[in-house]
PDB file of C-alpha atoms in Angstrom:
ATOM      1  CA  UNK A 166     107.140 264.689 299.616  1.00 66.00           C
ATOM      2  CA  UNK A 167     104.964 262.921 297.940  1.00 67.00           C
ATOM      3  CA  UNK A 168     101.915 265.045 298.299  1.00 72.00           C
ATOM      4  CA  UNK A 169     104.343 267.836 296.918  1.00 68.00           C
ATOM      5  CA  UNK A 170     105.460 266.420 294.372  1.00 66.00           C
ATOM      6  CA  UNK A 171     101.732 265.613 292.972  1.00 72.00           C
ATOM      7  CA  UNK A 172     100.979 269.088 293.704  1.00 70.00           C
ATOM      8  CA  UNK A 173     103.868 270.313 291.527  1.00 70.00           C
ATOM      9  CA  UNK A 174     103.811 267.576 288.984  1.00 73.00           C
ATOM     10  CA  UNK A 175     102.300 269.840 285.859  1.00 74.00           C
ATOM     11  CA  UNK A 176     105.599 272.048 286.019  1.00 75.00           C
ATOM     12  CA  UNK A 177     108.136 268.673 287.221  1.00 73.00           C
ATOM     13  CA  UNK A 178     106.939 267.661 284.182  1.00 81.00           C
ATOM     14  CA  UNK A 179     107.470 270.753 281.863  1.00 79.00           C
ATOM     15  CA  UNK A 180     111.095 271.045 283.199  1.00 79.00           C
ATOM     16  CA  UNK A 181     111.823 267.266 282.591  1.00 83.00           C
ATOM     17  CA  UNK A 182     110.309 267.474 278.639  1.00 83.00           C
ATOM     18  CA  UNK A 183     112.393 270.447 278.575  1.00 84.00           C
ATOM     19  CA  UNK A 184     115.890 268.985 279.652  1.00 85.00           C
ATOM     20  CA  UNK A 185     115.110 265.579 277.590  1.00 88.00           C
ATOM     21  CA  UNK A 186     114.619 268.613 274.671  1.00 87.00           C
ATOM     22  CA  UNK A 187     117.974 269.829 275.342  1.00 90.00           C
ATOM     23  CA  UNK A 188     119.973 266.697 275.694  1.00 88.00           C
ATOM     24  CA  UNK A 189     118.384 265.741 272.384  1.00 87.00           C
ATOM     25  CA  UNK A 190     119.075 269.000 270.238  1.00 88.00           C
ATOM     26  CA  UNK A 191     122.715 268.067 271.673  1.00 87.00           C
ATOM     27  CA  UNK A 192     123.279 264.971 270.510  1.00 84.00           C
ATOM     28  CA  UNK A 193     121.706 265.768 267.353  1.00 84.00           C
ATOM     29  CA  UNK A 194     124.235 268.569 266.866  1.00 83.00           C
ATOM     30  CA  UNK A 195     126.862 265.957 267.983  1.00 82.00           C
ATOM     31  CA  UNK A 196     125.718 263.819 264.946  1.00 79.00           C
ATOM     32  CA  UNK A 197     125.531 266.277 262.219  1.00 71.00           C
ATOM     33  CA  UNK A 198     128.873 267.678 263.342  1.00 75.00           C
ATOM     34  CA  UNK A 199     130.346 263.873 262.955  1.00 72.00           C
ATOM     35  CA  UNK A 200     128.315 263.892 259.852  1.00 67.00           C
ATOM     36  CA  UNK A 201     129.595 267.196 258.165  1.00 67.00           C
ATOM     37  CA  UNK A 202     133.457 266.021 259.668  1.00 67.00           C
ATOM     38  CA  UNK A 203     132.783 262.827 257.660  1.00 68.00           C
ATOM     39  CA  UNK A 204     132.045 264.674 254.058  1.00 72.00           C
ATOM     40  CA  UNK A 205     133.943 267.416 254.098  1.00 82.00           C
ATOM     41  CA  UNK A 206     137.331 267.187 251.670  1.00 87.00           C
ATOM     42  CA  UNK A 207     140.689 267.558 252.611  1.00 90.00           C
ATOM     43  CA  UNK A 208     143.883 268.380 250.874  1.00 94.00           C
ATOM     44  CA  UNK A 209     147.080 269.046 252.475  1.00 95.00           C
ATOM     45  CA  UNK A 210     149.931 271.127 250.580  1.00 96.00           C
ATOM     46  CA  UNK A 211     153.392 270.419 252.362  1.00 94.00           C
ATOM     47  CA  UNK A 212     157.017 270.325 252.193  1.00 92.00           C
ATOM     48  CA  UNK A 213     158.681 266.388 252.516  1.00 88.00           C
ATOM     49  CA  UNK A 214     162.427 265.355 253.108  1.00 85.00           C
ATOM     50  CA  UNK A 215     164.022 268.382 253.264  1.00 86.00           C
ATOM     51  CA  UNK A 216     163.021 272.411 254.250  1.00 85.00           C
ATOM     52  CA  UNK A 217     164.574 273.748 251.483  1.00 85.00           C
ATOM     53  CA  UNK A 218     164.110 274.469 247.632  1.00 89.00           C
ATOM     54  CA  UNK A 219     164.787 270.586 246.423  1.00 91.00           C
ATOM     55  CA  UNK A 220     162.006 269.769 249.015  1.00 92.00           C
ATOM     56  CA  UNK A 221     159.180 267.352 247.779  1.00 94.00           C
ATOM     57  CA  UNK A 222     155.931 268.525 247.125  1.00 94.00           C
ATOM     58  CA  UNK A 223     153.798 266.597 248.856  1.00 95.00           C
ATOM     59  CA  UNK A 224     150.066 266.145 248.058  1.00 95.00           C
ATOM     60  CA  UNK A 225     147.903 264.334 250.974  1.00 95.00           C
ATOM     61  CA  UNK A 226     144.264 263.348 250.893  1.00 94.00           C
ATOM     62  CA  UNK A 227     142.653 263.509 254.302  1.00 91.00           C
ATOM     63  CA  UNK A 228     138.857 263.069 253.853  1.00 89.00           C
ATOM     64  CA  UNK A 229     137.027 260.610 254.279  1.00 86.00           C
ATOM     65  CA  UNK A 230     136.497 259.082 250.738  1.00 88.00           C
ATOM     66  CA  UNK A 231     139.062 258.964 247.328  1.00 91.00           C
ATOM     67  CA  UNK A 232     139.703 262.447 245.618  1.00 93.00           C
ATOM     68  CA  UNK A 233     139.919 262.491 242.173  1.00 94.00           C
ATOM     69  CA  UNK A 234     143.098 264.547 241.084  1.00 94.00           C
ATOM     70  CA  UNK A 235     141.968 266.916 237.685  1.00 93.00           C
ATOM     71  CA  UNK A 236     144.228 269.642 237.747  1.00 94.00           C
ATOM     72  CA  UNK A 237     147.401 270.591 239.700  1.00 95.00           C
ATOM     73  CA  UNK A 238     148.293 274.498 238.887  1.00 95.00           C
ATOM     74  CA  UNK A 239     151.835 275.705 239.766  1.00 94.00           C
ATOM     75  CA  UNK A 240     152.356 279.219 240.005  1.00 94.00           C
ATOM     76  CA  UNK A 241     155.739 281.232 240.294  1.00 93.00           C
ATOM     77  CA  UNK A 242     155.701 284.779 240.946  1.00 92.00           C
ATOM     78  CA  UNK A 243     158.511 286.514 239.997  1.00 91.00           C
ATOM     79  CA  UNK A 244     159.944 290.204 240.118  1.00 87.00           C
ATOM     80  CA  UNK A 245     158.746 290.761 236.237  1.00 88.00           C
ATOM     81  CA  UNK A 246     155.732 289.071 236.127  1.00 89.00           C
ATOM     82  CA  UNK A 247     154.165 285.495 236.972  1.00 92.00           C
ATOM     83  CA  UNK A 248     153.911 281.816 235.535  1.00 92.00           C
ATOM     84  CA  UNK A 249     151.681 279.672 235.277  1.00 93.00           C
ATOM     85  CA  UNK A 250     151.826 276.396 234.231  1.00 92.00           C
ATOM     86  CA  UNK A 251     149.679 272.969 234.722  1.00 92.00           C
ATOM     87  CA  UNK A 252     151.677 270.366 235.976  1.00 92.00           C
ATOM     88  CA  UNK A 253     149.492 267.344 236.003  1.00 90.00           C
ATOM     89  CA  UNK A 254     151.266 265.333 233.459  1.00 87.00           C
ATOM     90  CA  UNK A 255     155.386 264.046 234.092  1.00 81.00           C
ATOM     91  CA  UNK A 256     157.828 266.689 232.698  1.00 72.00           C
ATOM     92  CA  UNK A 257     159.208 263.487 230.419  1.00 58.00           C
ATOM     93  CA  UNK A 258     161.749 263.407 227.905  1.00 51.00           C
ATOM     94  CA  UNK A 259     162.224 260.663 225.263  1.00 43.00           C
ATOM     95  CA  UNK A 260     165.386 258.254 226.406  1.00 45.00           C
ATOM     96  CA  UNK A 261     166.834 255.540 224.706  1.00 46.00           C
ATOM     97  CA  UNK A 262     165.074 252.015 225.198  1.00 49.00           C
ATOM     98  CA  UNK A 263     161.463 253.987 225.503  1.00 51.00           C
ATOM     99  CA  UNK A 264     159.942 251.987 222.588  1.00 49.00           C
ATOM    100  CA  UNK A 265     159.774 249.368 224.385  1.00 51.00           C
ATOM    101  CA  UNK A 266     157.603 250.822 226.911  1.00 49.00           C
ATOM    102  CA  UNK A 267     155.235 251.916 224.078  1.00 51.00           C
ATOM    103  CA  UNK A 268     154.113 248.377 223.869  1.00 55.00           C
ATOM    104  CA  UNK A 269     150.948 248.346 225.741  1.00 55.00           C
ATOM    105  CA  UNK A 270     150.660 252.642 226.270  1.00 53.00           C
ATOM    106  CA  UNK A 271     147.424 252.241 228.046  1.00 53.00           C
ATOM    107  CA  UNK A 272     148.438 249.948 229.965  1.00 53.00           C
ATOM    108  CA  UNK A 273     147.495 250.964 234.133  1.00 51.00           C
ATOM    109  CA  UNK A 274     151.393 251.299 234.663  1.00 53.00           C
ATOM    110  CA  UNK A 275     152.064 253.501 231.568  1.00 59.00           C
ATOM    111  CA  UNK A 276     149.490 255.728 232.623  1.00 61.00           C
ATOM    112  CA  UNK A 277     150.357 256.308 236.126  1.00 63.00           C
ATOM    113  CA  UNK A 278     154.311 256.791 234.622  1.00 67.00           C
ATOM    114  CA  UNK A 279     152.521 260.354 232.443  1.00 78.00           C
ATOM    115  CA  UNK A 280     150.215 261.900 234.357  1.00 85.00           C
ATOM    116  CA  UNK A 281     148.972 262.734 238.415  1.00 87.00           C
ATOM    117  CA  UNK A 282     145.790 262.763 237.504  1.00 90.00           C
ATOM    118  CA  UNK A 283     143.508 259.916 239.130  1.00 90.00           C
ATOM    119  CA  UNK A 284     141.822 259.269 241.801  1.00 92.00           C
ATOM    120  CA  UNK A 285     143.776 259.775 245.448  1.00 93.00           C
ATOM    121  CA  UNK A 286     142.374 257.585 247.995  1.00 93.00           C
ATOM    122  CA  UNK A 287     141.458 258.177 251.875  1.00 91.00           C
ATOM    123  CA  UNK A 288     144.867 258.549 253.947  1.00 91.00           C
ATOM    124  CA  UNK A 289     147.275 257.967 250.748  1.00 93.00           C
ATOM    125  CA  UNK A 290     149.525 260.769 249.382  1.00 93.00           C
ATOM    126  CA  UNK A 291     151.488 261.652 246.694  1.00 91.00           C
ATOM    127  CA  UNK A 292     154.524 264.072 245.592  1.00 91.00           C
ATOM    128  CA  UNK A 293     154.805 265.897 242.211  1.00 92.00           C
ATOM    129  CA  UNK A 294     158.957 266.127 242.500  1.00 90.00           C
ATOM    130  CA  UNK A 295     160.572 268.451 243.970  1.00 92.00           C
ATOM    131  CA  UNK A 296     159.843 272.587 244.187  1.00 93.00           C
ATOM    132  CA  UNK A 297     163.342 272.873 242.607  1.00 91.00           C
ATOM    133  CA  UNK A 298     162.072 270.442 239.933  1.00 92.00           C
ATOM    134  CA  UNK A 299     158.856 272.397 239.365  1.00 93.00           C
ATOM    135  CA  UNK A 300     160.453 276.406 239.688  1.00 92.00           C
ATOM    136  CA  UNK A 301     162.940 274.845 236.496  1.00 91.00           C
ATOM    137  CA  UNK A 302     160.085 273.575 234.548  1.00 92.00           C
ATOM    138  CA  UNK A 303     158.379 277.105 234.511  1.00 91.00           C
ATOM    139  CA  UNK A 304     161.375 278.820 233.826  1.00 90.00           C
ATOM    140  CA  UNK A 305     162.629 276.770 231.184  1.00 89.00           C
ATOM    141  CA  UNK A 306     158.801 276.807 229.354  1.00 88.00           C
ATOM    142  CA  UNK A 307     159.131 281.185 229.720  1.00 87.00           C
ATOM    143  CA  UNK A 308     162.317 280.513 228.239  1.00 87.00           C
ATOM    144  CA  UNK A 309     164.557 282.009 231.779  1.00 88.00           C
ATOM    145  CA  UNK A 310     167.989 280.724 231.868  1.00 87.00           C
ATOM    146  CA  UNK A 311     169.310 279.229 234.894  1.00 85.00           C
ATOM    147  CA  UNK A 312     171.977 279.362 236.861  1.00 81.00           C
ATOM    148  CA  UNK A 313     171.935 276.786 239.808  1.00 78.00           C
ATOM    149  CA  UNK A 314     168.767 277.398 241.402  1.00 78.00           C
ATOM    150  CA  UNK A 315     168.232 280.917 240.754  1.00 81.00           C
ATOM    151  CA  UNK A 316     167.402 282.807 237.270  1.00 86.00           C
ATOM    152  CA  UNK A 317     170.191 284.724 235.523  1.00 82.00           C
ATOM    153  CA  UNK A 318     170.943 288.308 235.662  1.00 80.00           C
ATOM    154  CA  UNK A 319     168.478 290.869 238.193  1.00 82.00           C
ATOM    155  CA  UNK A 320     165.399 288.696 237.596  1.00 86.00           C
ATOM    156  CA  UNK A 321     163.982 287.396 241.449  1.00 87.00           C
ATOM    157  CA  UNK A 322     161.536 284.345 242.141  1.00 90.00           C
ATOM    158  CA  UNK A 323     159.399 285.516 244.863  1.00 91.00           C
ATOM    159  CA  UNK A 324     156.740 282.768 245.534  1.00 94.00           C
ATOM    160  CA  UNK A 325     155.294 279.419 244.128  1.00 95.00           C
ATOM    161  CA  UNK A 326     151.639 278.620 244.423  1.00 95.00           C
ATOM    162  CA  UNK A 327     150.300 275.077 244.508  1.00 96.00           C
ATOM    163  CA  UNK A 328     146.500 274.422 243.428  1.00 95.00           C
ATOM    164  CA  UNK A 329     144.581 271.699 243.402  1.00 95.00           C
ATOM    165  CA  UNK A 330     141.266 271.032 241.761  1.00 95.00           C
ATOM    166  CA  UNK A 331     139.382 267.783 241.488  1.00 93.00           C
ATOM    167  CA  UNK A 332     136.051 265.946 242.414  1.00 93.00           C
ATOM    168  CA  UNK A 333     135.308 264.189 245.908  1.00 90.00           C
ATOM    169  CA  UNK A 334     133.535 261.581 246.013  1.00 79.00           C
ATOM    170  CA  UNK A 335     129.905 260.919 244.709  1.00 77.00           C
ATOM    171  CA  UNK A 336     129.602 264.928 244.735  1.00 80.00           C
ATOM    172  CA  UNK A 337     129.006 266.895 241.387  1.00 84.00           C
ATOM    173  CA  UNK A 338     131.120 269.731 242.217  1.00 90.00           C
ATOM    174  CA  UNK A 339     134.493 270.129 242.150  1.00 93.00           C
ATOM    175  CA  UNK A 340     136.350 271.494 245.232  1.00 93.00           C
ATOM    176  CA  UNK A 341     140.147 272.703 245.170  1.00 94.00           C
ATOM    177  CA  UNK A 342     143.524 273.333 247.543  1.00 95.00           C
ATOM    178  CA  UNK A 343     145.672 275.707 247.258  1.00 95.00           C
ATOM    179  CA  UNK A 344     148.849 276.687 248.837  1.00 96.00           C
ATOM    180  CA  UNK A 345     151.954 279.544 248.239  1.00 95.00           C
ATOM    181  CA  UNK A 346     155.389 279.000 249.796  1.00 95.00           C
ATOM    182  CA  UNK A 347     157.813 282.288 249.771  1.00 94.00           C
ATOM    183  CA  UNK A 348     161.499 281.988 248.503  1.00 91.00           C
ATOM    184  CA  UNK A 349     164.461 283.615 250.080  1.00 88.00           C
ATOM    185  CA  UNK A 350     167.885 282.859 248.033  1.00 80.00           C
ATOM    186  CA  UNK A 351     171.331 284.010 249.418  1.00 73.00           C
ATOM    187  CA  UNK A 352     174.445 283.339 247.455  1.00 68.00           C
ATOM    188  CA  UNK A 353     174.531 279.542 248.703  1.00 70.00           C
ATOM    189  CA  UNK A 354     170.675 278.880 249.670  1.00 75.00           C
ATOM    190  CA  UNK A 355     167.275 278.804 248.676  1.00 81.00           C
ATOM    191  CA  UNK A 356     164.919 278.605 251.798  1.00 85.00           C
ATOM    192  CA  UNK A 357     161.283 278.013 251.274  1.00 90.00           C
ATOM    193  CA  UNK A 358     158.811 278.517 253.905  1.00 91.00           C
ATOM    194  CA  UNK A 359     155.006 278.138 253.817  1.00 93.00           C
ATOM    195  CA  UNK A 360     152.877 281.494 253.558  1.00 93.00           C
ATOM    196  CA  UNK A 361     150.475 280.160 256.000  1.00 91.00           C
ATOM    197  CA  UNK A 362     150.212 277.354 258.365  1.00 90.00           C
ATOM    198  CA  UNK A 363     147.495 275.375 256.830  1.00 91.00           C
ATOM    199  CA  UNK A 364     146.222 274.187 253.042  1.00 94.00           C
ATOM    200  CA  UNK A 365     143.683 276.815 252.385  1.00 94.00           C
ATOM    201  CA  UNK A 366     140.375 274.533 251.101  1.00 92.00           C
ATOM    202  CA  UNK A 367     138.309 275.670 248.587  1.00 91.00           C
ATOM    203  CA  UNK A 368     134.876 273.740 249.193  1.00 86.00           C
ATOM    204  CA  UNK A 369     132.449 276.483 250.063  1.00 88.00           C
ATOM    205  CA  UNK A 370     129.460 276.661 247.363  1.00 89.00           C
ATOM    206  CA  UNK A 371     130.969 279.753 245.878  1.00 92.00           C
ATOM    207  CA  UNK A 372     134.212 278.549 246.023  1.00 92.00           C
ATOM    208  CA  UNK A 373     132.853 275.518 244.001  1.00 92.00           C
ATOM    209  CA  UNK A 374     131.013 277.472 241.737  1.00 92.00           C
ATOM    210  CA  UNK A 375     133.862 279.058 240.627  1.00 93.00           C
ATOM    211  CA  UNK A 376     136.258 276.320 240.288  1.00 92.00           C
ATOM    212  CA  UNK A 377     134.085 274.679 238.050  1.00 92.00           C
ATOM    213  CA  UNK A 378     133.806 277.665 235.721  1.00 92.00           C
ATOM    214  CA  UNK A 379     137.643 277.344 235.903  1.00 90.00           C
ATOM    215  CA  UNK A 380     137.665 273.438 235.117  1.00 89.00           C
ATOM    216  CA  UNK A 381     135.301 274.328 231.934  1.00 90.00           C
ATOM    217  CA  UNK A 382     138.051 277.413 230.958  1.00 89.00           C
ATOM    218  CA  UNK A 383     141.029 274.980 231.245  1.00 88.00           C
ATOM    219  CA  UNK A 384     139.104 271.976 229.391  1.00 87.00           C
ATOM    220  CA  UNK A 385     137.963 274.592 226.824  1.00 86.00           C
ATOM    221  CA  UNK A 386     141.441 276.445 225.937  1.00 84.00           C
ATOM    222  CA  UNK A 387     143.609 272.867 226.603  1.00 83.00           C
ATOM    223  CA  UNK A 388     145.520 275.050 229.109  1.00 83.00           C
ATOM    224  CA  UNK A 389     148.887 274.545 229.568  1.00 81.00           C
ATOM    225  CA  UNK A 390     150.613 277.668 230.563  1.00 80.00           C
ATOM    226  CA  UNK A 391     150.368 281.095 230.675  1.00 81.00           C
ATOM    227  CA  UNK A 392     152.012 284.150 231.558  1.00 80.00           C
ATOM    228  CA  UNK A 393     151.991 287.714 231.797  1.00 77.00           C
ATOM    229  CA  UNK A 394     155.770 287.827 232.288  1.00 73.00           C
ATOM    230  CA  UNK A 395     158.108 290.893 231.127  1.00 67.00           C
ATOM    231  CA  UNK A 396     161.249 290.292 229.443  1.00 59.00           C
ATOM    232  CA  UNK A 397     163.362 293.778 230.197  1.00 50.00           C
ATOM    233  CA  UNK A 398     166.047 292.732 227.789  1.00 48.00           C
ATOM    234  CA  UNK A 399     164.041 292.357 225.431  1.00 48.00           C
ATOM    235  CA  UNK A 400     161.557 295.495 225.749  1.00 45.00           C
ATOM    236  CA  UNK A 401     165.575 297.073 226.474  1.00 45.00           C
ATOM    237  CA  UNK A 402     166.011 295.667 222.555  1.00 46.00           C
ATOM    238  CA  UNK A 403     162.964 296.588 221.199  1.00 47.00           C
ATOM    239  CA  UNK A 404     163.515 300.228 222.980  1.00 49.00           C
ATOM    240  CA  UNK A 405     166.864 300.635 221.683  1.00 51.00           C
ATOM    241  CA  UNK A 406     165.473 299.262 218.245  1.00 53.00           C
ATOM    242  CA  UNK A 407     163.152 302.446 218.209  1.00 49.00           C
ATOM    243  CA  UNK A 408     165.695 304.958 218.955  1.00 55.00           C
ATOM    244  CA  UNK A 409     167.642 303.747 216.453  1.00 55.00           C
ATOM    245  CA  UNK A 410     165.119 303.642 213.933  1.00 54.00           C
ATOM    246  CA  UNK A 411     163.622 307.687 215.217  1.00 53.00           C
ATOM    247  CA  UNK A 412     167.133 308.942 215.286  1.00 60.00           C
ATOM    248  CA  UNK A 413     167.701 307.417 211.193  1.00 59.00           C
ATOM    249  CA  UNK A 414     164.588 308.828 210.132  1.00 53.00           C
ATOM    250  CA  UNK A 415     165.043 312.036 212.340  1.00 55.00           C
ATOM    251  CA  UNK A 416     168.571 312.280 210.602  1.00 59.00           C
ATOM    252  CA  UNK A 417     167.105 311.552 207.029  1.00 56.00           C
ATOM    253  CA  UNK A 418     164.797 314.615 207.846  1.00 55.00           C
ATOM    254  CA  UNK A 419     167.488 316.926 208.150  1.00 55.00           C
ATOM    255  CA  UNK A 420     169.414 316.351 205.255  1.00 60.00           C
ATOM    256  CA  UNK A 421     166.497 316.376 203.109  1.00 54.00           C
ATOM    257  CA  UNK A 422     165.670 319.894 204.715  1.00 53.00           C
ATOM    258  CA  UNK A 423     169.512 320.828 203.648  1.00 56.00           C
ATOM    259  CA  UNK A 424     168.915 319.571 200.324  1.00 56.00           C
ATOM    260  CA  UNK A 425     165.597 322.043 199.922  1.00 52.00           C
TER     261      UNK A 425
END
C-alpha cells in the first residue's frame, strides 16, 4: 500500500489541494453570505392589534444596525384620482394647556411628541396610528367629507401605500420600504389586507439612486402633499357653469340676429 501510494502520490496530492480548494471557497461563501445578511437593511410594513381599517401601522426595523427614519409617504388611491401626503410629523392640533409644553420645545421629549423622524434602532418598532387615522388625514387635507370610515357620495378608496425612506447606518445612500394594503368596505366594514406577503425593500444601487433623487425633490419643494385627484362635482359645476354661460350668449345671438 505503501509502495502504491508513493507511486500515486503526484495525483493523491492534486486531489487533496483540490478538495482543501473546495472546502475553502465554501466557507468563504459561508462568510460573505453572514457578512452581506449582517448589512443588508430591513423594514417591515404590517398591520398591529386588529385586521381591520383602525389597525396600527406598524413600522419594524430588522437589520442589523439603527435606521434613520427621513420620510414616511402615505398614499391613498382612490376611484378619482390619488393622494399623497407625507406623514412624518404628528397630525396635532392646538388644545388647551399646550403652552405649557412650549416651555423647553426642543426639548428630546417635545420632539419625539411632533415628528417620526429619528433614528429606529436594531429590533425596536414603531406605529404611525392607525390606517383609519391616516386614510382621514388625506381626505380631510383633499378636502373629502366623511362619513364613518368611508368618503361621501360614489367616491371609492381603493388602496393605501406605505413608504419608507431613510439612511442605514454608516452608509451614504439612502434605502426605502414600501408597502400597499387593498380596502374592501361593505355597509358595516372596512377590511384591509396586505397586497403582498412581504415589505418590498428598496436597497438595490438603482433603487438607491433613485430614492435619493427623490429625498433631494422632497427637501427641495418642502413636500407635503400632492394630488392629482378629480373632483366630479365640481368639474359637474364648472360643466354646468359653461352651458349656462354658451346657452346666454347663444340666446343673446339670436335676438340680436332678430333685431338686424
Amino acid at each position: 500500500m505503501f509502495d502504491w501510494i508513493s507511486q500515486n502520490s503526484k495525483v493523491l496530492t492534486f486531489f487533496t489541494n483540490f478538495g482543501m480548494l473546495i472546502i475553502w471557497l465554501a466557507y468563504a461563501q459561508l462568510l460573505y453570505m453572514g457578512f452581506r445578511r449582517q448589512r443588508r437593511p430591513r423594514l417591515i410594513i404590517n398591520r398591529g392589534k386588529r385586521k381591520d381599517i383602525d389597525a396600527l401601522c406598524i413600522i419594524s426595523n430588522m437589520s442589523a444596525e439603527a435606521i434613520f427614519i427621513e420620510y414616511i409617504i402615505a398614499e391613498l388611491k382612490t376611484s378619482e384620482g390619488t393622494i399623497t401626503m407625507d406623514v412624518t410629523d404628528f397630525d396635532q392640533e392646538y388644545e388647551e394647556g399646550d403652552e405649557e409644553k412650549q416651555d423647553n420645545p426642543y426639548s428630546l421629549g417635545s420632539v419625539r411628541e411632533n415628528t417620526r423622524q429619528g433614528p429606529l434602532e436594531s429590533g425596536n418598532f414603531l406605529h404611525i396610528g392607525s390606517f383609519s387615522e391616516l386614510i382621514k388625514r388625506l381626505a380631510r387635507d383633499e378636502g373629502i367629507e366623511m362619513k364613518g370610515h368611508r368618503p361621501k357620495g360614489d367616491l371609492h378608496f381603493q388602496r393605501l401605500t406605505i413608504r419608507l425612506i431613510g439612511v442605514y447606518g454608516p452608509e451614504d445612500m439612502p434605502i426605502g420600504a414600501e408597502r400597499s394594503f387593498d380596502l374592501f368596505d361593505n355597509d358595516n366594514f372596512c377590511a384591509l389586507t396586505p397586497a403582498s406577503w412581504d415589505t418590498k425593500r428598496l436597497s438595490s444601487i438603482r433603487q438607491r439612486r433613485k430614492l435619493k433623487k427623490k429625498m433631494q425633490s422632497l427637501n427641495e419643494r418642502n413636500f407635503s402633499s400632492s394630488s392629482n385627484f378629480r373632483h366630479v362635482a365640481d368639474e359637474e359645476s364648472d360643466q354646468g357653469e359653461q352651458e349656462a354661460t354658451r346657452e346666454a350668449a347663444a340666446k343673446a345671438s339670436k335676438e340680436e340676429s332678430r333685431q338686424e
